[in-house]
Every structure is written in C-alpha cells, then in structure tokens.
Amino acid sequence: MKLTGVELRRISLPLVSPFRTSFGTETTRDALLVRVVGTEAEGWGECVAMSGPLYSSEYVDGAIDVLRRFFVPALGGSVSAVGVAPALARFHGHRMAKAALETAVLDAELRAEGRPLARELGAVHDRVPCGVSVGIMDSIGELLDAVGGYLDEGYLRIKLKIQPGWDVEPVAAVRERFGDVLLQVDANTAYAVSDARHLARLDPFELLLIEQPLDEEDILGHAELARLIKTPVCLDESITSARSAAAAISLGACSIINVKPGRVGGYLESRRIHDVCVAHGIPVWCGGMLETGLGRAANVALAALPGFTLPGDTSASSRYYRTDITTPFTLDAGHLPVPTTPGIGVVPLPDVLAEVTTSTEWLPL
Ligand code: OSB
Ligand code: MG
C-alpha cells in the first residue's frame, strides 16, 4: 500500500490504581500511538515503551526520536507489513518502536483487505482466558483485598509481582486465603542466582511459574536456577526474538515463555516465537504492558493462537483505566472476546482520544 504519512501521538491516561513493580511505580500510562495513513486505509499501533527505561532500555521519548529520525523515513512511501522489519533491519534494537510501526502498517493493510488480525495470525479460539497482574502493595491485607476483588470479577489466574522482602509471605497469604487458584509470580529481574535457596521456598506453593527472576542477559543463570528450584522458570525480559527464544529453550533457561509483541518487534515475530515454542513443547502466554484497548485488541488476537495454553496478562479495560480509548474490553466468565472485524478490530473513540492526547506530530512520506 502507498503511505502518505505517519502520525505520532502521545497520550496520558491515569491508571485506576498505582501499579508497583520491582522497577518502579506507574500511576499514569504515558503511551505513544502510531497511526499510518495509506491510500486505501489507515492503521493504528500502540508503542508499549514506558516513560522511563526501567522495564527495558526503551522509553517513549526515545521511541519517538528513533521513529521520526530513522524508521519512518526508512519505510519509504510504499510498504507491506511483512516489508517493515526488513526495511528497519539495519537499525539495532528499538523493538517496541519497530513493533508499533509494523502493527500500524499491518492494521492498515488488513483493513484494506477486509481481514481480521486473529485469522491472519492463525488464531483458533474466539475468546481467550484472562489473568491479572497484581502489583506490590503496602500490606498483605491490601493485597488480599485486591486479589479477592479480581477473583470476584472472574479472573482465572493471579500473578503477583515480587521482589526481595515481598515474595514468600504474599504468596503464602494468597494461597492460604484463596486455595488452589492458578497462581504465578513475576520478579522483573529482582534476584540473583545466589538467591536460589530463598526462591526454593516458593516450591511448596505449586506456582504455575516464576517469571524473569534474574537479569535479562543472565540466560545461563536462569538455566542454573531452573535446576535448583521446582517452580517452572518463565522468561519475559530476556526473550527479544525467535532466535533468543530458541537459544533460551536449548540452554534450559526456561520451560515457559511470556510473549509480548512490543518487546520482540511485533506480531509477526511473536508468531515466530509461538511456532518455535510449539515445536519445542514450551507453553506460551501473552504478556501485557498496561496497554489501552488498541494494544489489547491485537494482544487478544495473538493469545488466540493454539500454543497460548496459559491465561495471559490480557485483563479487561477496567483493570487499568476508568475510560479506555476504545470501546472497553469487558470480562465474560474470565475471558475476553477475540475481535472479528478487519485489522486489529478496534479504533480509538475520537472524543476520548482528543481528551487524553498531549501532543501529535505528522511525518509526511
Ligand atoms: O513484567 O509483565 C511485566 C507491566 C508493565 C511492564 C512489565 C510488566 C507488566 C505487567 C502488567 O506485569 C501486565 C498487564 O496487565 O498489562
Ligand atoms: Mg514480566
């Protein structure tokens, strides 16, 4: 398709409650939306970079800069979705920025052709089971209230953020109060291999997995830890491509993988990771980055692929935002519906979008 230009739009959306992890506390989602305008259709992509380089090296201002100065000019006026990654391949890193641009082009292309993203990716389900990621709290009581509320809403799996000083105690408390609910933890790199004996104290709680206990580069450390604890090790931050997924699996660094399309450069690479994992018998699940309805729609499509056998961090709009920028995703018996209309299947609501926009920039092609 011929592209006439790309719009970069910054939005600021307050979260319904602060979200605390081992790398910081988010109170608002400052996100970047990418809109590509083509001759036959336009398309949207949400960049999952956060405002600071705390989860990964990427951050919103950096994504805007690299898109404006390098990625959009390199696209040229005519491109297909499968051509975006090759056109940007000589630029290192910045996968979240690449993913946002590729998703927008893919959305425009699929809309023009009347094809839904889920079908394009190979989805086999029309709804997906949903979990919820629960931040670090000031007290166990506060945590139990939050978890109880989410279970009442129907979430099928609970993920607790952990860090040294907030790990065994919250897990034990949730197990004691809520019995055999599907439960997992996410450390966002907060531990070292030398913490193996401490982390083995989580073994009796029969967690589904422990996500990214060690530094993102410490693949061999994860392999060693996986031999020392019973809880299955899942990688998030370390998995940046299908190649890194294959290496981590071969080295025994993980037995489960969290796929986040932004982290790996887009939905096409996410599907390749899915395929690698299915070939190795490694379960995958769809992670989240506090997306708005735009990113959520595409994540839900991905989560409907056959290898996504664990509930994802694909929560309802209300878990994040009082007012989402799309028609809200609502939970139905613990599931979200997979969009069925062309492209990612949703568009921003103009009034809400205008209200949360903090700046826009038009890049002609
Ligand atoms: O590590 O999975 C993570 C949110 C922001 C950055 C990193 C992570 C998360 C979450 C929330 O855990 C997932 C979600 O509900 O979007
Ligand atoms: Mg994680």
Short mmCIF file of C-alpha atoms and ligand atoms in Angstrom, two decimals:
data_model
loop_
_atom_site.label_atom_id
_atom_site.label_comp_id
_atom_site.label_asym_id
_atom_site.label_seq_id
_atom_site.Cartn_x
_atom_site.Cartn_y
_atom_site.Cartn_z
CA MET A 1 0.00 0.00 0.00
CA LYS A 2 1.11 3.57 -0.64
CA LEU A 3 1.55 5.51 2.58
CA THR A 4 1.04 9.24 2.73
CA GLY A 5 2.36 9.72 6.24
CA VAL A 6 2.62 8.67 9.86
CA GLU A 7 1.19 10.39 12.91
CA LEU A 8 2.91 10.07 16.28
CA ARG A 9 0.50 10.79 19.12
CA ARG A 10 1.36 10.94 22.81
CA ILE A 11 -1.41 10.20 25.25
CA SER A 12 -1.59 10.27 29.03
CA LEU A 13 -4.12 8.04 30.76
CA PRO A 14 -4.44 7.78 34.55
CA LEU A 15 -4.37 4.20 35.90
CA VAL A 16 -7.25 3.25 38.21
CA SER A 17 -4.69 2.36 40.89
CA PRO A 18 -0.89 2.71 41.12
CA PHE A 19 0.96 -0.32 39.68
CA ARG A 20 4.10 -1.13 41.68
CA THR A 21 6.83 -3.49 40.47
CA SER A 22 10.43 -4.10 41.47
CA PHE A 23 11.45 -1.47 38.88
CA GLY A 24 9.10 1.33 39.89
CA THR A 25 5.56 2.59 40.35
CA GLU A 26 3.32 3.66 37.48
CA THR A 27 0.39 5.96 38.18
CA THR A 28 -0.38 7.06 34.62
CA ARG A 29 0.21 5.39 31.29
CA ASP A 30 2.12 7.79 29.06
CA ALA A 31 1.93 5.96 25.78
CA LEU A 32 2.72 6.59 22.15
CA LEU A 33 0.21 5.76 19.43
CA VAL A 34 1.28 5.40 15.81
CA ARG A 35 -1.24 5.98 13.02
CA VAL A 36 -0.21 5.28 9.44
CA VAL A 37 -2.26 6.80 6.67
CA GLY A 38 -2.34 4.88 3.42
CA THR A 39 -4.18 5.37 0.17
CA GLU A 40 -6.71 2.60 0.90
CA ALA A 41 -6.88 2.59 4.69
CA GLU A 42 -5.27 3.82 7.87
CA GLY A 43 -3.96 1.73 10.73
CA TRP A 44 -3.06 2.00 14.40
CA GLY A 45 -0.24 0.67 16.54
CA GLU A 46 0.41 1.19 20.24
CA CYS A 47 4.01 1.53 21.37
CA VAL A 48 4.44 -0.24 24.70
CA ALA A 49 7.57 1.65 25.76
CA MET A 50 7.11 3.21 29.19
CA SER A 51 8.07 6.78 30.09
CA GLY A 52 11.45 5.72 31.54
CA PRO A 53 13.94 2.96 30.60
CA LEU A 54 13.13 0.86 33.68
CA TYR A 55 11.50 -2.30 32.31
CA SER A 56 13.81 -2.33 29.28
CA SER A 57 16.16 0.14 27.59
CA GLU A 58 13.33 1.68 25.58
CA TYR A 59 11.30 4.72 26.66
CA VAL A 60 8.67 6.88 24.98
CA ASP A 61 10.83 9.89 24.07
CA GLY A 62 13.45 7.54 22.62
CA ALA A 63 10.82 5.70 20.58
CA ILE A 64 9.51 8.99 19.17
CA ASP A 65 13.02 10.11 18.26
CA VAL A 66 14.01 6.88 16.51
CA LEU A 67 10.68 6.69 14.66
CA ARG A 68 10.92 10.30 13.49
CA ARG A 69 14.60 10.31 12.53
CA PHE A 70 15.19 6.77 11.26
CA PHE A 71 12.24 4.38 11.00
CA VAL A 72 9.56 6.40 9.26
CA PRO A 73 11.99 7.84 6.65
CA ALA A 74 13.37 4.31 6.01
CA LEU A 75 9.88 2.98 5.25
CA GLY A 76 9.56 4.93 2.04
CA GLY A 77 6.20 5.68 0.53
CA SER A 78 5.19 2.13 -0.31
CA VAL A 79 5.44 -0.81 2.05
CA SER A 80 3.70 -4.01 3.10
CA ALA A 81 3.55 -5.23 6.69
CA VAL A 82 5.99 -8.08 6.01
CA GLY A 83 8.35 -5.49 4.49
CA VAL A 84 8.57 -3.32 7.61
CA ALA A 85 11.03 -5.46 9.60
CA PRO A 86 13.41 -5.92 6.61
CA ALA A 87 13.27 -2.17 5.90
CA LEU A 88 14.30 -1.48 9.51
CA ALA A 89 16.69 -4.41 9.99
CA ARG A 90 19.86 -2.35 9.76
CA PHE A 91 18.80 -0.36 12.82
CA HIS A 92 19.71 -2.11 16.04
CA GLY A 93 17.24 -2.62 18.87
CA HIS A 94 14.25 -0.31 19.46
CA ARG A 95 11.91 -3.24 19.05
CA MET A 96 8.99 -1.52 20.76
CA ALA A 97 9.19 1.36 18.29
CA LYS A 98 9.52 -1.09 15.38
CA ALA A 99 6.56 -3.11 16.66
CA ALA A 100 4.30 -0.06 16.86
CA LEU A 101 5.09 0.94 13.29
CA GLU A 102 4.74 -2.60 11.91
CA THR A 103 1.43 -3.07 13.73
CA ALA A 104 0.04 0.15 12.28
CA VAL A 105 1.04 -0.87 8.76
CA LEU A 106 -0.36 -4.37 9.32
CA ASP A 107 -3.63 -2.93 10.64
CA ALA A 108 -3.97 -0.64 7.60
CA GLU A 109 -3.20 -3.48 5.19
CA LEU A 110 -5.63 -5.93 6.82
CA ARG A 111 -8.35 -3.28 6.95
CA ALA A 112 -7.87 -2.53 3.27
CA GLU A 113 -8.22 -6.24 2.52
CA GLY A 114 -11.05 -6.85 5.00
CA ARG A 115 -9.09 -9.44 7.01
CA PRO A 116 -9.10 -9.70 10.83
CA LEU A 117 -5.71 -9.90 12.57
CA ALA A 118 -6.65 -13.03 14.53
CA ARG A 119 -7.37 -15.02 11.39
CA GLU A 120 -4.22 -13.63 9.74
CA LEU A 121 -2.06 -14.83 12.66
CA GLY A 122 -3.68 -18.27 12.83
CA ALA A 123 -5.99 -17.90 15.81
CA VAL A 124 -8.08 -20.96 16.74
CA HIS A 125 -10.22 -19.53 19.56
CA ASP A 126 -12.91 -16.85 19.61
CA ARG A 127 -12.23 -15.88 23.24
CA VAL A 128 -9.19 -16.10 25.49
CA PRO A 129 -8.81 -16.90 29.22
CA CYS A 130 -7.54 -13.96 31.24
CA GLY A 131 -5.27 -13.48 34.21
CA VAL A 132 -4.41 -10.33 36.11
CA SER A 133 -1.06 -8.95 37.22
CA VAL A 134 -1.19 -7.65 40.79
CA GLY A 135 1.37 -5.06 41.88
CA ILE A 136 3.39 -4.91 45.08
CA MET A 137 1.29 -3.47 47.92
CA ASP A 138 1.98 -1.73 51.21
CA SER A 139 0.48 -4.60 53.25
CA ILE A 140 -0.70 -8.20 52.95
CA GLY A 141 -4.22 -7.10 53.86
CA GLU A 142 -4.31 -4.67 50.96
CA LEU A 143 -3.02 -7.41 48.63
CA LEU A 144 -5.65 -9.93 49.76
CA ASP A 145 -8.39 -7.33 49.17
CA ALA A 146 -7.09 -6.66 45.67
CA VAL A 147 -6.75 -10.36 44.77
CA GLY A 148 -10.20 -11.11 46.20
CA GLY A 149 -11.70 -8.34 44.10
CA TYR A 150 -10.11 -9.68 40.91
CA LEU A 151 -11.25 -13.24 41.65
CA ASP A 152 -14.78 -11.95 42.22
CA GLU A 153 -14.60 -10.31 38.79
CA GLY A 154 -13.79 -13.70 37.31
CA TYR A 155 -10.06 -13.59 36.56
CA LEU A 156 -8.83 -17.13 36.03
CA ARG A 157 -5.23 -16.64 37.15
CA ILE A 158 -3.42 -14.34 39.54
CA LYS A 159 0.12 -13.06 39.01
CA LEU A 160 1.85 -11.45 41.96
CA LYS A 161 4.71 -9.03 41.43
CA ILE A 162 7.52 -9.98 43.80
CA GLN A 163 10.85 -8.59 44.96
CA PRO A 164 13.22 -9.36 47.85
CA GLY A 165 11.20 -8.68 51.00
CA TRP A 166 7.85 -9.25 49.22
CA ASP A 167 7.80 -12.82 47.98
CA VAL A 168 7.20 -15.87 50.22
CA GLU A 169 4.88 -14.02 52.60
CA PRO A 170 2.43 -12.65 49.99
CA VAL A 171 2.42 -15.97 48.10
CA ALA A 172 1.71 -17.92 51.30
CA ALA A 173 -1.06 -15.46 52.26
CA VAL A 174 -2.78 -15.68 48.86
CA ARG A 175 -2.55 -19.50 48.89
CA GLU A 176 -3.93 -19.68 52.39
CA ARG A 177 -6.85 -17.33 51.65
CA PHE A 178 -7.75 -18.39 48.12
CA GLY A 179 -6.78 -22.07 47.96
CA ASP A 180 -5.74 -23.63 44.70
CA VAL A 181 -6.34 -20.63 42.41
CA LEU A 182 -3.94 -20.56 39.43
CA LEU A 183 -1.06 -18.51 40.83
CA GLN A 184 2.26 -17.28 39.44
CA VAL A 185 4.87 -14.63 40.31
CA ASP A 186 6.89 -12.07 38.36
CA ALA A 187 10.20 -10.74 39.71
CA ASN A 188 11.16 -8.41 36.83
CA THR A 189 14.88 -9.31 37.27
CA ALA A 190 14.99 -8.51 41.02
CA TYR A 191 17.01 -11.58 42.13
CA ALA A 192 20.45 -13.18 41.67
CA VAL A 193 21.34 -16.87 41.24
CA SER A 194 22.68 -16.73 44.79
CA ASP A 195 19.03 -16.30 45.88
CA ALA A 196 18.22 -19.83 44.66
CA ARG A 197 17.77 -21.24 48.18
CA HIS A 198 15.45 -18.42 49.08
CA LEU A 199 13.43 -18.80 45.86
CA ALA A 200 13.15 -22.55 46.51
CA ARG A 201 10.97 -21.58 49.49
CA LEU A 202 8.29 -20.87 46.88
CA ASP A 203 8.38 -24.54 45.75
CA PRO A 204 5.69 -25.82 48.16
CA PHE A 205 3.12 -23.33 46.82
CA GLU A 206 2.82 -25.07 43.44
CA LEU A 207 3.06 -21.91 41.40
CA LEU A 208 2.44 -22.12 37.66
CA LEU A 209 5.75 -20.32 37.08
CA ILE A 210 8.22 -17.70 38.23
CA GLU A 211 8.71 -15.01 35.61
CA GLN A 212 12.10 -13.42 34.94
CA PRO A 213 13.77 -13.85 38.33
CA LEU A 214 17.23 -12.77 37.07
CA ASP A 215 18.85 -10.13 34.89
CA GLU A 216 17.67 -10.12 31.29
CA GLU A 217 21.13 -11.08 29.99
CA ASP A 218 21.61 -13.90 32.51
CA ILE A 219 20.46 -16.84 30.39
CA LEU A 220 22.92 -19.28 31.96
CA GLY A 221 21.91 -18.08 35.43
CA HIS A 222 18.29 -18.90 34.64
CA ALA A 223 19.35 -22.35 33.44
CA GLU A 224 21.19 -22.92 36.71
CA LEU A 225 18.30 -21.60 38.79
CA ALA A 226 15.86 -23.81 36.89
CA ARG A 227 17.84 -26.82 38.14
CA LEU A 228 17.74 -25.58 41.75
CA ILE A 229 14.06 -24.75 42.16
CA LYS A 230 10.86 -26.69 41.40
CA THR A 231 8.79 -23.73 40.20
CA PRO A 232 8.98 -23.60 36.38
CA VAL A 233 11.08 -20.68 35.13
CA CYS A 234 9.40 -18.40 32.56
CA LEU A 235 11.28 -15.67 30.69
CA ASP A 236 9.88 -12.24 29.84
CA GLU A 237 12.59 -9.52 29.51
CA SER A 238 15.21 -11.98 28.14
CA ILE A 239 13.14 -13.01 25.13
CA THR A 240 13.62 -10.40 22.42
CA SER A 241 13.25 -12.53 19.27
CA ALA A 242 12.51 -16.02 17.99
CA ARG A 243 16.28 -16.57 17.92
CA SER A 244 16.74 -15.64 21.59
CA ALA A 245 13.73 -17.82 22.45
CA ALA A 246 15.28 -20.81 20.67
CA ALA A 247 18.60 -20.23 22.46
CA ALA A 248 17.00 -19.88 25.90
CA ILE A 249 14.99 -23.08 25.37
CA SER A 250 18.02 -25.02 24.12
CA LEU A 251 20.09 -23.89 27.11
CA GLY A 252 17.37 -24.95 29.56
CA ALA A 253 16.88 -21.39 30.79
CA CYS A 254 13.08 -21.60 30.72
CA SER A 255 10.24 -24.07 30.34
CA ILE A 256 7.58 -21.41 29.62
CA ILE A 257 7.73 -18.14 27.65
CA ASN A 258 5.85 -14.85 28.03
CA VAL A 259 5.35 -13.28 24.59
CA LYS A 260 4.99 -9.51 24.49
CA PRO A 261 4.71 -8.30 20.91
CA GLY A 262 6.27 -4.91 21.71
CA ARG A 263 9.34 -6.45 23.32
CA VAL A 264 10.07 -8.70 20.33
CA GLY A 265 9.43 -6.23 17.49
CA GLY A 266 5.82 -7.04 16.59
CA TYR A 267 3.10 -9.59 15.98
CA LEU A 268 4.87 -11.32 13.09
CA GLU A 269 7.93 -12.07 15.25
CA SER A 270 5.56 -13.04 18.09
CA ARG A 271 4.03 -15.67 15.83
CA ARG A 272 7.53 -17.00 15.05
CA ILE A 273 8.21 -17.30 18.79
CA HIS A 274 4.91 -19.11 19.19
CA ASP A 275 5.95 -21.52 16.43
CA VAL A 276 9.40 -22.13 17.96
CA CYS A 277 7.81 -22.81 21.34
CA VAL A 278 5.16 -25.16 19.93
CA ALA A 279 7.92 -27.09 18.14
CA HIS A 280 9.75 -27.49 21.48
CA GLY A 281 6.66 -28.23 23.58
CA ILE A 282 7.11 -24.97 25.51
CA PRO A 283 3.83 -23.33 26.64
CA VAL A 284 3.48 -19.63 25.84
CA TRP A 285 1.21 -16.93 27.18
CA CYS A 286 0.59 -13.34 26.19
CA GLY A 287 2.13 -10.72 28.45
CA GLY A 288 0.97 -7.14 28.78
CA MET A 289 2.38 -3.65 29.16
CA LEU A 290 -0.70 -1.88 30.55
CA GLU A 291 -1.97 -1.41 27.00
CA THR A 292 -5.00 0.63 26.05
CA GLY A 293 -7.77 -1.07 24.08
CA LEU A 294 -5.72 -0.63 20.90
CA GLY A 295 -2.82 -2.79 22.03
CA ARG A 296 -5.15 -5.10 23.94
CA ALA A 297 -7.18 -5.91 20.81
CA ALA A 298 -4.08 -7.12 18.99
CA ASN A 299 -2.77 -8.99 22.06
CA VAL A 300 -6.06 -10.85 22.40
CA ALA A 301 -5.83 -11.89 18.73
CA LEU A 302 -2.33 -13.27 19.34
CA ALA A 303 -3.40 -15.02 22.54
CA ALA A 304 -5.95 -16.99 20.48
CA LEU A 305 -3.18 -18.97 18.72
CA PRO A 306 -3.07 -22.67 19.62
CA GLY A 307 0.23 -22.59 21.56
CA PHE A 308 -1.06 -19.95 24.01
CA THR A 309 -2.13 -22.51 26.57
CA LEU A 310 -1.85 -20.40 29.73
CA PRO A 311 -4.04 -17.39 30.68
CA GLY A 312 -2.44 -14.10 29.64
CA ASP A 313 -1.99 -10.67 31.21
CA THR A 314 -4.82 -9.66 28.93
CA SER A 315 -7.08 -8.08 31.52
CA ALA A 316 -10.25 -6.09 30.96
CA SER A 317 -10.04 -2.34 30.27
CA SER A 318 -11.44 -1.61 33.76
CA ARG A 319 -8.40 -3.23 35.42
CA TYR A 320 -6.31 -0.35 34.04
CA TYR A 321 -8.44 2.62 33.05
CA ARG A 322 -11.65 4.32 34.09
CA THR A 323 -12.15 5.31 30.45
CA ASP A 324 -10.31 3.34 27.78
CA ILE A 325 -9.60 4.97 24.40
CA THR A 326 -11.56 2.22 22.59
CA THR A 327 -14.84 0.53 23.33
CA PRO A 328 -13.84 -1.18 26.59
CA PHE A 329 -12.88 -4.86 26.73
CA THR A 330 -15.06 -6.48 29.38
CA LEU A 331 -14.57 -9.83 31.06
CA ASP A 332 -17.13 -12.55 30.43
CA ALA A 333 -16.67 -15.59 32.67
CA GLY A 334 -12.93 -14.84 32.85
CA HIS A 335 -12.50 -14.44 29.10
CA LEU A 336 -12.09 -11.60 26.61
CA PRO A 337 -13.59 -11.87 23.12
CA VAL A 338 -11.23 -12.01 20.14
CA PRO A 339 -12.03 -9.11 17.77
CA THR A 340 -13.53 -10.31 14.50
CA THR A 341 -13.61 -7.17 12.35
CA PRO A 342 -10.79 -6.30 9.89
CA GLY A 343 -7.32 -5.36 11.14
CA ILE A 344 -6.83 -5.15 14.89
CA GLY A 345 -10.61 -4.74 15.02
CA VAL A 346 -10.87 -1.58 17.12
CA VAL A 347 -10.30 2.16 16.62
CA PRO A 348 -9.87 4.91 19.20
CA LEU A 349 -13.03 6.79 20.23
CA PRO A 350 -12.39 10.30 18.85
CA ASP A 351 -13.68 12.20 21.90
CA VAL A 352 -11.70 10.17 24.43
CA LEU A 353 -8.63 10.24 22.23
CA ALA A 354 -8.76 14.04 21.95
CA GLU A 355 -9.11 14.33 25.71
CA VAL A 356 -6.04 12.22 26.57
CA THR A 357 -3.76 13.44 23.77
CA THR A 358 -0.83 15.52 24.98
CA SER A 359 0.88 16.07 21.59
CA THR A 360 0.79 14.96 17.97
CA GLU A 361 3.32 15.10 15.19
CA TRP A 362 2.70 14.42 11.49
CA LEU A 363 5.51 12.88 9.47
CA PRO A 364 4.76 13.05 5.74
CA LEU A 365 6.11 10.33 3.45
O1 OSB B 1 6.75 -7.61 33.56
O2 OSB B 1 4.91 -8.32 32.84
C1 OSB B 1 5.62 -7.39 33.20
C2 OSB B 1 3.53 -4.19 33.17
C3 OSB B 1 4.46 -3.28 32.72
C4 OSB B 1 5.75 -3.70 32.49
C5 OSB B 1 6.10 -5.03 32.69
C6 OSB B 1 5.16 -5.95 33.11
C7 OSB B 1 3.86 -5.51 33.39
C8 OSB B 1 2.83 -6.37 33.94
C9 OSB B 1 1.39 -5.96 33.71
O3 OSB B 1 3.04 -7.34 34.62
C10 OSB B 1 0.78 -6.71 32.59
C11 OSB B 1 -0.53 -6.09 32.16
O4 OSB B 1 -1.54 -6.34 32.81
O5 OSB B 1 -0.54 -5.36 31.15
MG MG B 2 7.02 -9.73 33.36
#
